[in-house]
Coordinates of C-alpha atoms in Angstrom, one line a residue:
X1 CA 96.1 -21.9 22.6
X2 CA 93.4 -22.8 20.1
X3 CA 93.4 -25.5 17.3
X4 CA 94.0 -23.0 14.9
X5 CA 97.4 -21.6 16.6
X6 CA 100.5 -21.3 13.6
X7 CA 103.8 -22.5 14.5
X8 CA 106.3 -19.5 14.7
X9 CA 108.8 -20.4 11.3
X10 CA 104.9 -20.9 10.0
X11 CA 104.1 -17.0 10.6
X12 CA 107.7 -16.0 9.5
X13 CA 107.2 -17.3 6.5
X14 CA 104.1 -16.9 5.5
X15 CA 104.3 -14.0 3.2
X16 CA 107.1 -15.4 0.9
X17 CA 104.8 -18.2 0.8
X18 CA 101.8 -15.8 -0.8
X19 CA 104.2 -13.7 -3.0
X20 CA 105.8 -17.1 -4.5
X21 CA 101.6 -18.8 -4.6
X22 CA 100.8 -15.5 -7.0
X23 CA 103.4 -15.6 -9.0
X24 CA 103.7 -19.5 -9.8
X25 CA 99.9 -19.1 -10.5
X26 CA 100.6 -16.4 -13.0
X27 CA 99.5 -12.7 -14.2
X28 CA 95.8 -13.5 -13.2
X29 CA 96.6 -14.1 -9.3
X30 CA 99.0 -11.0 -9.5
X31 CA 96.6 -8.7 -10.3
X32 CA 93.5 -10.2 -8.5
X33 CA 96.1 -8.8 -5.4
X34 CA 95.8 -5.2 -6.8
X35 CA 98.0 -3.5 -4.2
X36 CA 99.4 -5.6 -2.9
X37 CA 102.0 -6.1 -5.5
X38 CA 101.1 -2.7 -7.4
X39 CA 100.2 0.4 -5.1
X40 CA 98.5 2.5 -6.4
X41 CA 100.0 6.3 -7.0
X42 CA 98.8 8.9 -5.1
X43 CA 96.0 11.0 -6.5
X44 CA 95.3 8.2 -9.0
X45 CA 91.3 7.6 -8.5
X46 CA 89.9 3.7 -8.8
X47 CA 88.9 4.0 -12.8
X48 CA 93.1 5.4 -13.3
X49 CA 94.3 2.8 -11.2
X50 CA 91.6 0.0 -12.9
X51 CA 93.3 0.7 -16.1
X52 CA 96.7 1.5 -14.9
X53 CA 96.7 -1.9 -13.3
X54 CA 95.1 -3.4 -17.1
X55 CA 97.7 -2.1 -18.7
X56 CA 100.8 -4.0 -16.3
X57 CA 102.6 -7.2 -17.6
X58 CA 103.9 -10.3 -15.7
X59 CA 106.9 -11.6 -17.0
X60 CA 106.3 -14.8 -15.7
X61 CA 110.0 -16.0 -15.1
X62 CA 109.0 -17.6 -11.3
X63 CA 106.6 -19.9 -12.8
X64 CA 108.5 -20.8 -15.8
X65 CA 111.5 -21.6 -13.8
X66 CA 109.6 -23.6 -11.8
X67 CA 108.3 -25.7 -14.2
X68 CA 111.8 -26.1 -15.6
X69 CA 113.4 -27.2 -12.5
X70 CA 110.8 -29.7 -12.0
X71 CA 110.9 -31.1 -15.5
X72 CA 114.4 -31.3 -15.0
X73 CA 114.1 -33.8 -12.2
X74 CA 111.4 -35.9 -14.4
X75 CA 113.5 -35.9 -17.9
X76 CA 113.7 -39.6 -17.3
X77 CA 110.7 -41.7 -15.4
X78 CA 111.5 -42.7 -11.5
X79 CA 111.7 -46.2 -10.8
X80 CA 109.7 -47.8 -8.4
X81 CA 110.3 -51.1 -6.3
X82 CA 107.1 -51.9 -4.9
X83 CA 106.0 -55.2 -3.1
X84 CA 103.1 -57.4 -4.3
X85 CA 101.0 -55.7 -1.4
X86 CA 101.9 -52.3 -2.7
X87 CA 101.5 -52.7 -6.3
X88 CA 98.3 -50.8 -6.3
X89 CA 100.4 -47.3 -5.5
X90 CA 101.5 -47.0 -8.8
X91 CA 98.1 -46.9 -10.3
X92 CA 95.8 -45.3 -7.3
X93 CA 98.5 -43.5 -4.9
X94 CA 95.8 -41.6 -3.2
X95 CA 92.7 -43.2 -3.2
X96 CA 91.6 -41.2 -6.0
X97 CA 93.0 -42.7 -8.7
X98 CA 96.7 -40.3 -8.9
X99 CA 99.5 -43.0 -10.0
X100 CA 102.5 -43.1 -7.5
X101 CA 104.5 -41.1 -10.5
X102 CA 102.2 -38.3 -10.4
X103 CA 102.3 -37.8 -6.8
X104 CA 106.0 -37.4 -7.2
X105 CA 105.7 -34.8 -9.6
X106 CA 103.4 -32.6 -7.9
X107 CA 105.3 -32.9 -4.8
X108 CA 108.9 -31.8 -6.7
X109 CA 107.1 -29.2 -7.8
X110 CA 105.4 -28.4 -4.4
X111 CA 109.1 -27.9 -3.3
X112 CA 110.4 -26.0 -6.2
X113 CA 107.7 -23.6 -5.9
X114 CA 107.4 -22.9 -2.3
X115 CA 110.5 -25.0 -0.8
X116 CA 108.2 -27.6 1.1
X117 CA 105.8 -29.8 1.3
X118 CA 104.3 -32.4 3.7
X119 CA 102.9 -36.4 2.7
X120 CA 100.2 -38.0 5.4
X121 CA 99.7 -41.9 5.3
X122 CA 96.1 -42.6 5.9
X123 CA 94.8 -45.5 7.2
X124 CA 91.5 -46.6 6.5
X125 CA 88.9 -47.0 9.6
X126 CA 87.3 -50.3 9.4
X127 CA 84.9 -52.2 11.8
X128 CA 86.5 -53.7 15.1
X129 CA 88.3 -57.5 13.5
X130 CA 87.1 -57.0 10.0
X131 CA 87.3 -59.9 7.8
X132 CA 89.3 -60.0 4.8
X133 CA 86.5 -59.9 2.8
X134 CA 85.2 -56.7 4.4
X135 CA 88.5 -55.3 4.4
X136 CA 87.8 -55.6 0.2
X137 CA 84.9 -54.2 0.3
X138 CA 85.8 -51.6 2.4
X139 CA 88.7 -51.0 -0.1
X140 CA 90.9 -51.2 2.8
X141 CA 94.1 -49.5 1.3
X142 CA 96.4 -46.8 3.1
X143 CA 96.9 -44.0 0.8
X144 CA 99.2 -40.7 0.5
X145 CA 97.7 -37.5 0.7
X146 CA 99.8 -34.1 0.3
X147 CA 99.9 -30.7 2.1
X148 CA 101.4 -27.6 1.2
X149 CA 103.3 -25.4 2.9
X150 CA 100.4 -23.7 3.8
X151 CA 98.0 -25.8 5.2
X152 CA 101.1 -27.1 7.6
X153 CA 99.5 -25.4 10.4
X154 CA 101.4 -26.4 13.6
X155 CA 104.0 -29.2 14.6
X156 CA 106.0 -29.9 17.9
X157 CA 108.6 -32.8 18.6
X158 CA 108.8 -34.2 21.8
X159 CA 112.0 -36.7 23.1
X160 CA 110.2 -39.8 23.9
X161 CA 111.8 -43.1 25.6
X162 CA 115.0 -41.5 23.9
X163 CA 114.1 -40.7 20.6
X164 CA 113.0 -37.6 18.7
X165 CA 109.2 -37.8 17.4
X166 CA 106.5 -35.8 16.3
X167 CA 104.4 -35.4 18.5
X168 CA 101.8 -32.9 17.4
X169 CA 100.7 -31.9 13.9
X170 CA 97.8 -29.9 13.0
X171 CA 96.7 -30.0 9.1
X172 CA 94.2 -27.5 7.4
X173 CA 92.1 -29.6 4.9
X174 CA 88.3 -29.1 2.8
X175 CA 86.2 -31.4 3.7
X176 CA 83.3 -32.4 0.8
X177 CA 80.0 -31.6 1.6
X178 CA 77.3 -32.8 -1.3
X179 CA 74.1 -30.8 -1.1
X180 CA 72.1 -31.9 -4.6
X181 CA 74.1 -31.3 -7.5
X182 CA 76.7 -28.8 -5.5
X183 CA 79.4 -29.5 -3.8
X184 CA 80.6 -26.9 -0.8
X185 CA 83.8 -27.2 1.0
X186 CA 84.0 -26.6 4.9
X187 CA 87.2 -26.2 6.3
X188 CA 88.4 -28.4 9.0
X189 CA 91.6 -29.4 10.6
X190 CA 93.3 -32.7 11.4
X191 CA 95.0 -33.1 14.3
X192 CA 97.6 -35.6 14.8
X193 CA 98.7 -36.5 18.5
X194 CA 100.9 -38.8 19.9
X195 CA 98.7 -40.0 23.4
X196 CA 100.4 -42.3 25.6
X197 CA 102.8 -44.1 23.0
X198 CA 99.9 -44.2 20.6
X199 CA 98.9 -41.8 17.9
X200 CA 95.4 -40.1 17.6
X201 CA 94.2 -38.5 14.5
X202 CA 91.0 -36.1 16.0
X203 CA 89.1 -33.7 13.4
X204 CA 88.2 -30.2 14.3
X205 CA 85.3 -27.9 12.9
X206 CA 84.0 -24.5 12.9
X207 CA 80.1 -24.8 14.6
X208 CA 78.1 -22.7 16.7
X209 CA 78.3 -22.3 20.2
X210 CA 75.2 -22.7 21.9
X211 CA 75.9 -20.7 24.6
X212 CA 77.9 -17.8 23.4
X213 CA 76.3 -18.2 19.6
X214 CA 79.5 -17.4 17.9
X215 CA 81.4 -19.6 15.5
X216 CA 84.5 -21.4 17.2
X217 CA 86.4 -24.5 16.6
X218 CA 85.1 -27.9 18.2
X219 CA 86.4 -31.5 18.0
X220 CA 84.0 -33.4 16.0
X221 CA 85.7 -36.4 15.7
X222 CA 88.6 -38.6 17.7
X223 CA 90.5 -42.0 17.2
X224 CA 93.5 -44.3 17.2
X225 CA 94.7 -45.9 14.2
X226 CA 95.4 -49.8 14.0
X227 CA 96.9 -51.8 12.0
X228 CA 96.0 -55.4 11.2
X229 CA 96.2 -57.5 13.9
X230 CA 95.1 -53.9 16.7
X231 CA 98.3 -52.9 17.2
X232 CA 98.0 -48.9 17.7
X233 CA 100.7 -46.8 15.3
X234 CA 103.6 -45.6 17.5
X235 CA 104.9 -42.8 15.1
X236 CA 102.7 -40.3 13.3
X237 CA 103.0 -41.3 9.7
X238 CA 104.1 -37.8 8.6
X239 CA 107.1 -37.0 6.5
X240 CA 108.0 -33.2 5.5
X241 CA 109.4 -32.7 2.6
X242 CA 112.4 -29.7 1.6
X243 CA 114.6 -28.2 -0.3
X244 CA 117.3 -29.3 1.5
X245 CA 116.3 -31.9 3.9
X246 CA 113.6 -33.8 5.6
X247 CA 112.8 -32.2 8.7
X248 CA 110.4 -30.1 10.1
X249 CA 112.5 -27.0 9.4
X250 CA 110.9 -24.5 7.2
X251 CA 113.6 -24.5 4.0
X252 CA 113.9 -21.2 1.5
X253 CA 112.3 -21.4 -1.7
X254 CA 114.4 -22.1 -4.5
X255 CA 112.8 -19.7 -6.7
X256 CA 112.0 -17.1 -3.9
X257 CA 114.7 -14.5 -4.8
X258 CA 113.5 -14.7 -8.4
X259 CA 110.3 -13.8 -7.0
X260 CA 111.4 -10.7 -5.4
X261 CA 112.9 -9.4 -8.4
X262 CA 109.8 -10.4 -10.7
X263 CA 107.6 -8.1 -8.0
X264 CA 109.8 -5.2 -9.0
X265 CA 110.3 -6.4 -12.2
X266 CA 106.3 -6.0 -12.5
X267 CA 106.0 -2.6 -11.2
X268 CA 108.9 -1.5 -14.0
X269 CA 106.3 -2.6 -16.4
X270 CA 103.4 -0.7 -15.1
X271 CA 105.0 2.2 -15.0
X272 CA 106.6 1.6 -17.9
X273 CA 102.9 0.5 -20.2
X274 CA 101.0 3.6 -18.1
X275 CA 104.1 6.2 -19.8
X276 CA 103.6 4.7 -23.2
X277 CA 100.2 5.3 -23.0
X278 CA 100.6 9.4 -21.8
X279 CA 103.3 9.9 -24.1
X280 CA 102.8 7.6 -26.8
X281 CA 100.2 8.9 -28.5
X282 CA 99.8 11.7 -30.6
X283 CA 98.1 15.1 -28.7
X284 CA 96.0 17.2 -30.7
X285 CA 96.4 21.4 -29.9
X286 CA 95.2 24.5 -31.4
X287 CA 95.9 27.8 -30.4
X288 CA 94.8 31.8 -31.6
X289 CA 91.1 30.6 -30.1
X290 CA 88.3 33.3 -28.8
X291 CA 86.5 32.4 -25.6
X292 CA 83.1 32.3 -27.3
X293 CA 84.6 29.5 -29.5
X294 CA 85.8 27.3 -26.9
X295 CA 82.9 27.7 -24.8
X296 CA 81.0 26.5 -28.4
X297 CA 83.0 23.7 -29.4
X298 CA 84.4 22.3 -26.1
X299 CA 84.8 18.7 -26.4
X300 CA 82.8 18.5 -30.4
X301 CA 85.7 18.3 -32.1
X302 CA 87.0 14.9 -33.1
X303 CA 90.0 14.0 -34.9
X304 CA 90.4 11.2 -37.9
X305 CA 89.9 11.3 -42.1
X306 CA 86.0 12.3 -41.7
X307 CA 86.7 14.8 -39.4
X308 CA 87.6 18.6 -40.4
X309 CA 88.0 21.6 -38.2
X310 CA 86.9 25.2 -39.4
X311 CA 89.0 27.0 -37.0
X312 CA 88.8 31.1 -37.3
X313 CA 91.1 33.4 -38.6
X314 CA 94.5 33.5 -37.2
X315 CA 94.0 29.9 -35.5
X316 CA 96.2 27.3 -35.7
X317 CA 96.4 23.6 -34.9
X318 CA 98.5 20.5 -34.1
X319 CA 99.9 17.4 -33.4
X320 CA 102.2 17.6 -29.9
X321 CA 104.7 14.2 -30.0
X322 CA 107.3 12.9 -27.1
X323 CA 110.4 12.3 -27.9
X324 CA 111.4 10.4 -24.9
X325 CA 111.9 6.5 -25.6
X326 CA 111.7 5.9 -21.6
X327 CA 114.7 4.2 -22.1
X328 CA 115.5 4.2 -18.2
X329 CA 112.3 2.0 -17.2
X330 CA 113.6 -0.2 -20.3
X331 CA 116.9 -0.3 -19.0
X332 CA 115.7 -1.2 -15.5
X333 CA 113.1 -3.8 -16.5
X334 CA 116.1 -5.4 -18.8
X335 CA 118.7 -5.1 -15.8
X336 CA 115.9 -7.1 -14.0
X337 CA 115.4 -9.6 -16.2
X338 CA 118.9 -10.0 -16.3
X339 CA 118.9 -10.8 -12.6
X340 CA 116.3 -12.8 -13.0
X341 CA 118.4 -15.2 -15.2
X342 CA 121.8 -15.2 -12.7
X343 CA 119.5 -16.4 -10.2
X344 CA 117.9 -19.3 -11.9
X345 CA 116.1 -18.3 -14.8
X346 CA 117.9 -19.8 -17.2
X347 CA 115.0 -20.4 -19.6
X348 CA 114.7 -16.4 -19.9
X349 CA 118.7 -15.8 -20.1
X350 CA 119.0 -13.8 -23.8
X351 CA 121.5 -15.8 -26.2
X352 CA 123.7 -14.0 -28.9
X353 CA 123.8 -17.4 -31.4
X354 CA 126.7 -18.4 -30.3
X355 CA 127.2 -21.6 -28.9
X356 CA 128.4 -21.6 -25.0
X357 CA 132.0 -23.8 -24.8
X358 CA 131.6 -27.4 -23.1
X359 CA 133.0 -26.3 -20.1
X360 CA 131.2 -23.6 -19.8
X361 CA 128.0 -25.4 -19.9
X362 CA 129.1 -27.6 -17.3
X363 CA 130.1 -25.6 -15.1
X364 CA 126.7 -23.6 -15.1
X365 CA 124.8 -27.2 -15.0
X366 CA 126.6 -28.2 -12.4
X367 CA 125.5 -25.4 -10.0
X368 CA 122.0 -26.4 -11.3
X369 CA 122.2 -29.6 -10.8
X370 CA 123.3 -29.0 -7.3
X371 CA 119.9 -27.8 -5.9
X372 CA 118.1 -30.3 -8.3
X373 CA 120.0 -33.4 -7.0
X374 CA 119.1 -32.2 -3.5
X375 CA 115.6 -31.8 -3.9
X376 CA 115.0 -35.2 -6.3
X377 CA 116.9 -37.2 -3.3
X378 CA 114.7 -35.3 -1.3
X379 CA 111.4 -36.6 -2.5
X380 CA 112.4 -39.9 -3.4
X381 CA 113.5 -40.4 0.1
X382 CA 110.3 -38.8 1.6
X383 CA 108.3 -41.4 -0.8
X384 CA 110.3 -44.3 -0.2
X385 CA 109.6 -43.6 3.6
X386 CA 105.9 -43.3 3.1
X387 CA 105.3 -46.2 0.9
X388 CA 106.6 -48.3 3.7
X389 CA 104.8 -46.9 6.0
X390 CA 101.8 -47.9 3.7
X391 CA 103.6 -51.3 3.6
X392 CA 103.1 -51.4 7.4
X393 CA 99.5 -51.5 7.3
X394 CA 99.1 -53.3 3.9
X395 CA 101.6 -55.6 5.7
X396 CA 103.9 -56.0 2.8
X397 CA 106.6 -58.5 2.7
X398 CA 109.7 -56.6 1.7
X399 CA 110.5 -52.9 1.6
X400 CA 109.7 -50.2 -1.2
X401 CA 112.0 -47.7 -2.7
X402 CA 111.3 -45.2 -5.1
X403 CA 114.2 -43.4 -6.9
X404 CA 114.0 -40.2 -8.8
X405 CA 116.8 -39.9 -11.4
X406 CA 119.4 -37.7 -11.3
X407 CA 120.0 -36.7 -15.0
X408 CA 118.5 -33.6 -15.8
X409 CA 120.4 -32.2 -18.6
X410 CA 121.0 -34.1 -22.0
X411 CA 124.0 -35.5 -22.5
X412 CA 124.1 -36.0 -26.6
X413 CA 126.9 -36.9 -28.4
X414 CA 128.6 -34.4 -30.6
X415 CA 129.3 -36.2 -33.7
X416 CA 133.5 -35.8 -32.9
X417 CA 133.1 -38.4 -30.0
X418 CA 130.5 -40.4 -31.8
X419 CA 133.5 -40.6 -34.3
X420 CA 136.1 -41.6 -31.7
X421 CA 133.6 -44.3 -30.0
X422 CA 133.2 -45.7 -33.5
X423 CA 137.1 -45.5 -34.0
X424 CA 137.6 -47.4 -30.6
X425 CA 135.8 -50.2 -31.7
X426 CA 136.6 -50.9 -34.7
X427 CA 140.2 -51.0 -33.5
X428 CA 139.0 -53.4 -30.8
X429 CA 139.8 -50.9 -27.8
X430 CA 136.1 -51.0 -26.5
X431 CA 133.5 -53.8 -26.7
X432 CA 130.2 -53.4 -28.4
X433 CA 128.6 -53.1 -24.6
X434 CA 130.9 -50.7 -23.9
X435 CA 130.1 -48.7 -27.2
X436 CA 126.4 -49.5 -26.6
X437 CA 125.9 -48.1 -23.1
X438 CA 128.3 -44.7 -24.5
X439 CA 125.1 -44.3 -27.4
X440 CA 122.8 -45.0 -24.4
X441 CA 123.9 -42.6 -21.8
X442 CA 124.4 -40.2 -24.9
X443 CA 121.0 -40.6 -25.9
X444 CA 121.6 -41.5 -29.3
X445 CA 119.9 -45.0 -28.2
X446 CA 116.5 -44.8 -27.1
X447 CA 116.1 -44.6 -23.1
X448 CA 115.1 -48.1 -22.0
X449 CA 116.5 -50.4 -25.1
X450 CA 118.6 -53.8 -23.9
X451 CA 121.5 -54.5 -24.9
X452 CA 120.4 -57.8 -26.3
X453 CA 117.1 -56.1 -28.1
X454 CA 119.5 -53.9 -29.5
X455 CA 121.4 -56.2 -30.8
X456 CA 119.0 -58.4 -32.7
X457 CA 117.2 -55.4 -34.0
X458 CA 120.8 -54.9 -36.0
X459 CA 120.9 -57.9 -37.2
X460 CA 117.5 -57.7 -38.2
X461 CA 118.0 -54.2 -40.0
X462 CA 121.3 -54.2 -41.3
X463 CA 121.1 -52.1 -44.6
X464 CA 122.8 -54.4 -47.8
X465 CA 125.5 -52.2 -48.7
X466 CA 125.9 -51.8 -52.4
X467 CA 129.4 -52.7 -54.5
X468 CA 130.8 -49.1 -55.3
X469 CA 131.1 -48.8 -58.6
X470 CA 127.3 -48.7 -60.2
X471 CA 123.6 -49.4 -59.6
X472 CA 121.9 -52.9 -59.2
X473 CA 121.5 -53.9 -62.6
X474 CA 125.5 -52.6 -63.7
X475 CA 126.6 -54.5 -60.1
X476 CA 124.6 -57.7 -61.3
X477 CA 126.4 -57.7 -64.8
X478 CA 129.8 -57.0 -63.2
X479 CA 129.4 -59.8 -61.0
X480 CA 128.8 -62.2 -64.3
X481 CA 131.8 -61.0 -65.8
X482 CA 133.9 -61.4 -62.4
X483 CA 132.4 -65.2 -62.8
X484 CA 133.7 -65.9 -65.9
X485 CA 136.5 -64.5 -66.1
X486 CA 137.8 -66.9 -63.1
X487 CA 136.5 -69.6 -65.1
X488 CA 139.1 -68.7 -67.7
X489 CA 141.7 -68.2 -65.3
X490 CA 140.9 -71.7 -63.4
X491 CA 140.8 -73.1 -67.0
X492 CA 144.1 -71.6 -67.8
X493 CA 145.4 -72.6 -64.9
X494 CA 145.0 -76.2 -65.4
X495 CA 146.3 -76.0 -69.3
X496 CA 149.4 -74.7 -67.9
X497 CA 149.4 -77.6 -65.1

């Protein structure tokens, strides 16, 4: 077995893992697979199948729901508790300068796309009892670096001293090679070993044999980790990431069957664009024609308002029209996107202008939310487990946590409960927290705002109502009046005392 050996679930799933890679990336990787997602009709030659293929359009409902399921889960920031020693995550999560919140992102959308996705905790490899201050200059900081699905390669467990651990892991990874002002990448792979209760991170290349003269993979470079202090790392600091769980278990896309039906939802349209184009158009004929005249004007004639045809006697000319509307490749591409929008692609689902009943909605957010709430527990688990692991080597005094949240959906208040909150407390049913966190979770208060903020900011801004009755000036005079006229009564008063 070489290097470069796939796990079995890693071959089994490979090809849903191209099909859903094209169509996330859009129309352009699509087509740039020609056949693969197109085949070509027989007898079609390669400038009929160039244009044939031109002519297609991607309805792109797997990216878009995609997108949307991943915004879902980021509607609202994540939080992040993060030790002193860790605080640098949340600006530089990867040693290139990606905040902790961004790696989150990409990696919920990682596993909304293809259903998985893998996080490595580097450590950095520093001279044997480096100082502090070299540590510094070293910029001596573990970092989290991602892996698809794809470049997952190979991974075995092994029960050891009575526990389940990863024992092997092989990662494909570009490696940066500056030549001038051009960068090339050369493919390498990382191999992670557990070796006698210690793990061993080894890198593999493609060079020449010296012997045999072909390419083939060699090890190129080998060592054990440490952490401060020389201890070795006991675990491989590896977490996989799914759509359902954590383990190494390969998890189905959540968009995959959408996927399926947008490949033959694709097809529909290219045979639907290529019809249009033979039957759409307006055909020119002429009958009653000799033989000498054809064989004459063959291919001269030309149609348009500068164009005229002297035909001979007895000839006669023109325009040949379809009637067809190809209304059954309509009705199939429709029926498609239709299925398309049962599955998940909400986004795309047609609406008749009227508005769905509550219940309704939640009912169809909850099965949403389902597959949403799995996936953001997912990730925020998977970081919360690598950030420590950073926190190891860092040697952090507490442990981190990161938290995606869990509301997806708005929640606004339709103005009949904002009504009945109101109503509540003015009759002193509810306090003014209570009524506060209602217009917070209901989004009529911005996300974020104290209670106490909120608060004083009334106080501050509380609009002078006006008397009814009239406008500044008439309210000022009325006021007057009111004034003396309980003069009068006050003087009254006491003539009657």
């Amino acid at each position: 077995m070489t290097v470069d050996a796939r796990h079995a679930e890693y071959e089994a799933h490979a090809p849903d893992w191209t099909l859903l890679r094209d169509f996330l990336r859009g129309e352009r990787a699509v087509k740039a697979a020609a056949d693969a997602y197109l085949p070509r009709p027989q007898s079609m030659s390669d400038s009929e199948y160039a244009a044939y293929l031109t002519r297609a359009t991607l309805y792109d409902a797997t990216g878009k729901t995609a997108v949307a399921m991943a915004g879902a889960m980021f509607r609202r920031e994540p939080t992040f508790e993060l030790p002193a020693a860790l605080e640098y995550l949340r600006d530089d999560a990867d040693g290139r300068g990606t905040p902790l919140a961004q790696v989150a992102k990409r990696a919920a959308a990682e596993v909304c796309g293809l259903g998985r996705v893998g996080l490595l905790v580097d450590f950095p490899v520093l001279p044997p009892l480096a100082s502090a201050a070299e540590e510094r200059a070293f910029n001596a900081q573990a970092k989290l670096l991602q892996y698809e699905a794809e470049n997952i390669l190979n991974w075995r467990y092994e029960k050891i001293g009575g526990a389940h651990k990863l024992s092997l892991l092989v990662l494909r990874e570009l490696a940066e090679r500056i030549d001038g002002f051009e960068t090339k990448y050369v493919e390498q792979r990382r191999v992670l070993l557990l070796v006698d209760g210690r793990v061993v991170v080894e890198i593999w290349e493609k060079r020449e044999n010296e012997t045999t003269k072909t390419m083939e993979w060699q090890r190129v470079d080998s060592r054990a980790p440490t952490l401060p202090g020389g201890a070795f790392l006991a675990d491989i600091p590896f977490v996989f990431i799914g759509a359902a769980d954590l383990t190494a278990a390969v998890d189905k896309s959540p968009v995959l069957d959408i996927a399926r039906v947008n490949a033959a939802h694709y097809r529909n349209s290219a045979d639907y664009e290529d019809a249009l184009f033979m039957l759409g158009q307006p055909t020119p004929w002429i009958s009653g024609l000799s033989p000498e005249f054809i064989d004459k004007y063959q291919g001269q004639l030309r149609i348009g308002a500068r164009s005229a045809w002297l035909l001979p006697q007895n000839a006669s000319a023109g325009l040949l029209e379809s009637q067809s509307n190809l209304g059954a490749l309509k009705d199939a591409m429709e029926a498609k996107e239709r299925q398309m929008a049962a599955l998940g692609a909400r986004v795309f689902e047609a609406r008749d202008g009227n508005p769905e009943a509550e219940g309704t909605v939640r009912v169809r957010q909850s099965g949403e939310a389902a597959t949403l709430q799995s996936i953001a527990s997912n990730v925020g688990r998977a970081l919360t487990i690598a950030a420590n692991w950073c926190g190891l080597w860092m040697q952090a005094s507490i442990e981190a946590k990161v938290t995606l949240s869990d509301d997806f959906f708005p929640a606004a208040l339709d103005p009949a409960s904002l009504d009945a909150l109101f109503r509540l407390w003015q009759g002193g049913a509810i306090t003014k927290q209570t009524l506060f966190e209602n217009l917070l979770a209901g989004e009529i208060i911005a996300d974020g705002t104290r209670f106490e903020d909120y608060v004083e900011q009334l106080e501050a801004e509380a609009p002078v109502l006006p008397a009814f009755g009239g406008d500044e000036d008439e309210e000022g005079e009325a006021d007057e009046d009111d004034a003396e006229d309980d003069e009068e009564d006050e003087d009254a008063g006491e003539e009657v005392a």
